Coordinates of C-alpha atoms in Angstrom, one line a residue:
M1 CA 9.0 -25.3 4.8
A2 CA 11.6 -23.2 3.4
C3 CA 13.5 -23.9 0.0
K4 CA 17.0 -22.8 -1.3
V5 CA 17.6 -21.9 -5.1
K6 CA 20.8 -22.4 -6.6
Y7 CA 21.1 -19.8 -9.7
E8 CA 24.6 -20.3 -11.0
L9 CA 25.8 -16.9 -10.7
E10 CA 28.6 -15.7 -11.6
D11 CA 29.0 -12.0 -11.0
I12 CA 26.5 -9.4 -8.9
Q13 CA 27.4 -5.7 -9.7
V14 CA 26.1 -3.3 -6.8
T15 CA 25.5 0.5 -7.8
Q16 CA 23.3 3.5 -5.5
E17 CA 20.9 2.3 -8.1
R18 CA 20.9 -0.9 -9.1
I19 CA 22.4 -4.6 -8.6
K20 CA 23.2 -6.2 -12.0
L21 CA 23.4 -9.9 -12.0
I22 CA 25.9 -12.2 -14.0
G23 CA 25.3 -15.9 -14.7
K24 CA 23.1 -18.6 -16.4
R25 CA 19.9 -17.8 -14.7
S26 CA 20.3 -14.9 -14.2
R27 CA 16.5 -13.6 -15.7
E28 CA 15.2 -16.6 -12.7
A29 CA 17.1 -14.8 -9.2
K30 CA 16.1 -11.4 -10.1
A31 CA 12.3 -12.7 -10.6
F32 CA 12.7 -14.3 -6.9
I33 CA 15.0 -11.0 -5.2
K34 CA 12.3 -9.2 -6.4
K35 CA 9.4 -11.6 -5.5
F36 CA 11.0 -11.9 -2.5
L37 CA 11.4 -8.2 -1.4
E38 CA 7.3 -7.1 -2.7
G39 CA 7.3 -9.6 -0.2
R40 CA 9.1 -7.9 2.8
N41 CA 7.1 -4.6 2.0
L42 CA 4.6 -5.8 2.1
Q43 CA 5.0 -7.2 5.2
D44 CA 6.0 -4.3 6.9
E45 CA 2.2 -2.9 6.0
Q46 CA 1.1 -5.4 7.5
I47 CA 2.6 -5.7 11.0
K48 CA 2.3 -1.6 11.2
F49 CA -1.4 -1.5 9.7
K50 CA -2.0 -4.8 12.2
V51 CA -3.9 -6.2 9.1
P52 CA -6.9 -8.6 10.9
K53 CA -5.4 -12.2 11.5
H54 CA -8.5 -13.3 9.6
W55 CA -8.0 -12.1 6.5
D56 CA -5.9 -14.2 4.1
P57 CA -2.9 -13.2 2.9
L58 CA -1.8 -9.7 2.7
Y59 CA 0.6 -10.5 -0.1
R60 CA -2.0 -11.2 -2.4
L61 CA -3.5 -7.4 -2.5
N62 CA -0.9 -6.8 -4.7
Q63 CA -3.4 -7.4 -7.1
G64 CA -5.4 -4.6 -6.2
H65 CA -6.7 -2.8 -3.1
C66 CA -9.5 -4.9 -2.9
Q67 CA -10.6 -8.7 -3.2
V68 CA -13.5 -9.9 -2.1
F69 CA -13.3 -13.4 -0.5
T70 CA -16.4 -16.1 -0.3
L71 CA -17.1 -17.6 3.5
P72 CA -17.4 -21.1 3.4
N73 CA -20.9 -21.6 5.2
T74 CA -18.6 -24.0 7.9
C75 CA -16.1 -21.6 9.1
L76 CA -17.2 -19.7 13.2
E77 CA -16.8 -15.5 11.1
Y78 CA -19.9 -16.9 8.4
N79 CA -21.1 -18.3 11.0
E80 CA -21.5 -15.1 13.7
V81 CA -22.2 -13.4 10.8
L82 CA -25.3 -15.5 9.6
N83 CA -26.3 -15.6 13.6
E84 CA -25.9 -11.9 14.0
F85 CA -28.9 -11.7 10.4
Q86 CA -31.2 -14.3 11.5
N87 CA -32.1 -13.2 14.6
T88 CA -34.4 -10.9 12.9
M89 CA -34.1 -12.5 9.2
L90 CA -34.5 -16.1 9.5
A91 CA -36.8 -17.0 7.1
A92 CA -34.9 -15.4 5.1
N93 CA -32.3 -17.7 2.8
V94 CA -28.9 -16.6 2.7
I95 CA -26.8 -17.8 -0.5
K96 CA -23.7 -16.1 0.5
I97 CA -21.5 -13.9 2.6
E98 CA -18.5 -12.5 1.6
R99 CA -15.7 -10.5 3.3
I100 CA -14.1 -7.2 1.5
Q101 CA -10.8 -6.2 1.6
N102 CA -9.7 -3.4 1.0
Y103 CA -6.6 -2.4 2.4
I104 CA -6.8 1.3 0.6
L105 CA -10.5 1.6 3.8
W106 CA -8.9 -0.5 7.1
K107 CA -6.3 2.1 7.0
K108 CA -8.5 4.9 6.6
Y109 CA -10.4 3.0 9.3
L110 CA -7.3 2.3 11.2
L111 CA -6.4 5.8 11.3
E112 CA -9.7 7.6 12.4
A113 CA -9.3 4.3 15.2
T114 CA -6.2 6.2 16.7
I115 CA -7.0 9.1 15.8
L116 CA -10.5 8.5 18.2
T117 CA -8.6 6.3 21.6
E118 CA -6.1 9.0 21.5
K119 CA -8.8 11.9 21.7
L120 CA -10.6 9.3 24.4
G121 CA -8.2 8.5 26.4
S122 CA -9.2 4.3 25.9
K123 CA -8.5 2.3 22.9
K124 CA -12.0 0.0 24.7
D125 CA -13.9 3.9 24.8
Q126 CA -13.9 3.4 20.5
K127 CA -17.1 0.9 21.1
V128 CA -16.9 -0.8 17.5
K129 CA -19.8 -2.2 16.7
Y130 CA -20.9 -4.3 13.7
L131 CA -23.9 -3.4 12.3
F132 CA -25.8 -3.9 9.3
H133 CA -26.5 -0.9 6.3
G134 CA -28.5 -1.4 3.3
T135 CA -26.8 0.6 0.1
K136 CA -31.1 0.5 -1.8
H137 CA -29.9 1.6 -5.4
T138 CA -26.0 2.0 -5.3
K139 CA -23.6 -1.3 -5.7
P140 CA -22.3 -2.4 -3.5
S141 CA -18.8 -2.9 -5.8
D142 CA -19.2 1.0 -6.3
I143 CA -18.9 1.2 -2.5
Y144 CA -16.5 -1.4 -1.2
E145 CA -14.2 -1.2 -4.1
S146 CA -14.1 2.8 -3.8
E147 CA -11.0 4.6 -2.1
Q148 CA -13.9 6.2 0.7
G149 CA -16.1 3.1 1.5
F150 CA -19.4 4.2 2.8
N151 CA -20.1 7.8 1.3
I152 CA -21.6 10.7 3.0
A153 CA -21.7 13.1 -0.5
Y154 CA -23.9 10.4 -1.5
S155 CA -26.1 10.6 0.1
N156 CA -29.6 12.0 1.3
N157 CA -31.0 14.6 3.8
G158 CA -32.3 11.4 6.0
S159 CA -34.2 12.0 9.4
W160 CA -30.9 12.6 11.2
G161 CA -29.4 15.4 8.5
R162 CA -26.9 13.6 6.0
A163 CA -24.7 10.9 7.3
N164 CA -23.4 7.0 7.0
Y165 CA -26.9 5.1 8.4
F166 CA -26.3 1.9 10.3
A167 CA -29.3 -0.9 12.0
V168 CA -28.5 -2.7 14.4
N169 CA -31.3 -5.2 13.2
A170 CA -31.0 -6.6 10.3
S171 CA -35.1 -6.6 8.9
Y172 CA -34.7 -2.7 8.8
S173 CA -32.1 -2.9 6.8
C174 CA -33.6 -5.6 4.6
N175 CA -37.5 -4.4 4.6
G176 CA -36.7 -0.2 3.7
F177 CA -32.5 -0.3 1.8
K178 CA -31.3 -3.3 0.6
H179 CA -30.0 -3.3 -2.7
A180 CA -31.5 -6.1 -5.6
V181 CA -29.1 -8.1 -7.9
G182 CA -32.1 -9.6 -9.4
N183 CA -34.1 -12.6 -9.6
G184 CA -36.1 -11.9 -5.7
T185 CA -31.8 -12.0 -4.7
Y186 CA -31.0 -9.2 -2.5
Q187 CA -27.7 -7.6 -0.4
I188 CA -27.0 -5.7 2.8
F189 CA -24.0 -4.6 4.8
F190 CA -22.8 -5.9 7.6
A191 CA -20.2 -3.1 8.6
R192 CA -17.9 -2.6 11.7
V193 CA -18.7 0.8 13.1
L194 CA -16.3 2.9 15.5
L195 CA -19.3 4.8 18.1
G196 CA -16.9 6.5 19.5
K197 CA -19.0 8.4 22.3
C198 CA -22.3 9.2 21.4
I199 CA -25.6 10.8 22.1
E200 CA -28.7 9.4 21.9
L201 CA -31.1 12.1 19.5
A202 CA -34.6 13.2 18.4
R203 CA -35.1 13.5 15.4
D204 CA -33.0 16.5 13.3
S205 CA -33.0 16.7 9.6
Q206 CA -31.0 19.2 9.8
L207 CA -27.8 17.7 11.5
R208 CA -24.4 17.6 9.9
E209 CA -22.2 16.4 12.4
P210 CA -23.0 15.5 16.1
P211 CA -23.2 17.9 18.2
L212 CA -20.8 18.8 21.4
S213 CA -21.1 18.3 25.0
I214 CA -21.5 20.6 27.8
F215 CA -18.9 18.6 30.4
N216 CA -15.9 19.9 27.9
M217 CA -17.3 21.1 25.0
Q218 CA -15.5 17.9 23.1
R219 CA -17.8 16.8 20.0
Y220 CA -19.6 13.3 20.1
D221 CA -18.4 11.1 17.9
S222 CA -22.0 9.5 16.2
I223 CA -25.8 9.8 17.2
K224 CA -28.0 6.9 18.0
G225 CA -31.7 7.2 17.4
R226 CA -35.0 4.7 16.9
T227 CA -36.2 4.2 14.5
G228 CA -38.9 1.1 12.0
G229 CA -38.4 -0.9 15.0
S230 CA -34.7 -0.9 15.2
D231 CA -32.6 1.5 16.9
V232 CA -29.6 2.9 14.4
Y233 CA -27.2 4.6 14.4
M234 CA -24.8 8.1 12.3
V235 CA -21.9 8.9 11.9
Y236 CA -20.0 11.5 10.0
A237 CA -16.7 11.0 9.0
N238 CA -16.8 8.2 6.4
A239 CA -13.2 6.7 7.8
K240 CA -15.7 5.4 10.7
A241 CA -17.5 2.6 8.7
Y242 CA -15.5 -0.4 7.3
P243 CA -17.2 -2.2 5.0
E244 CA -16.6 -5.7 6.5
Y245 CA -18.9 -7.8 4.9
L246 CA -21.6 -7.9 2.6
I247 CA -24.6 -10.7 2.8
T248 CA -25.9 -12.1 -0.4
Y249 CA -29.6 -13.9 0.3
K250 CA -33.2 -14.3 -1.5
E251 CA -36.3 -13.8 0.6

């Protein structure tokens, strides 16, 4: 419901550089107009970058570029993430599931998705998957509060080279890469990952990026492998993955 406010202004002086309000409640009027204009700017950003509809209102992000929201265990979003986790971690006790809203990371991810669509010719060819990722000794907040997110610069050489690794099975990420919070509590990410044109390869620790396709000489966008009883996917660009959910649990 809209609310009309009367400020009893005596005069409004407008120049190229500023607007001057004169009257009994000019200070309140100035604060109102500033808040309104900030809201309009943030709405424009929301439209431009297509922030997910299930995110909390974008204007709340003016407190910082990242916010973390604990999902109520009664909502559909919570239970969809929970079901994926419990497919291979049924005995685990989930304490909470948090949604990460990092506006900077989201803009980078969305730009990467747009570039991928232009490269492949269709949005459906982005092949977006939600996959698990354990951070082991790295605090999850160091990832979701950063401007790079999953950062290859801090990755060690793995079975498919230096990349950001993601697993289909939560058990794989939990068994070898869960982050210990303390008191028997652990955390892993459930991330949104752009796979694009993917190729399945045997292990090769010398990889630094996906190979070129022999059909069109374009580089593949991701690599698929199999290890530890799970399919795993590797991407070699930070912006191809967004740390959307953080799962906290006890075994």
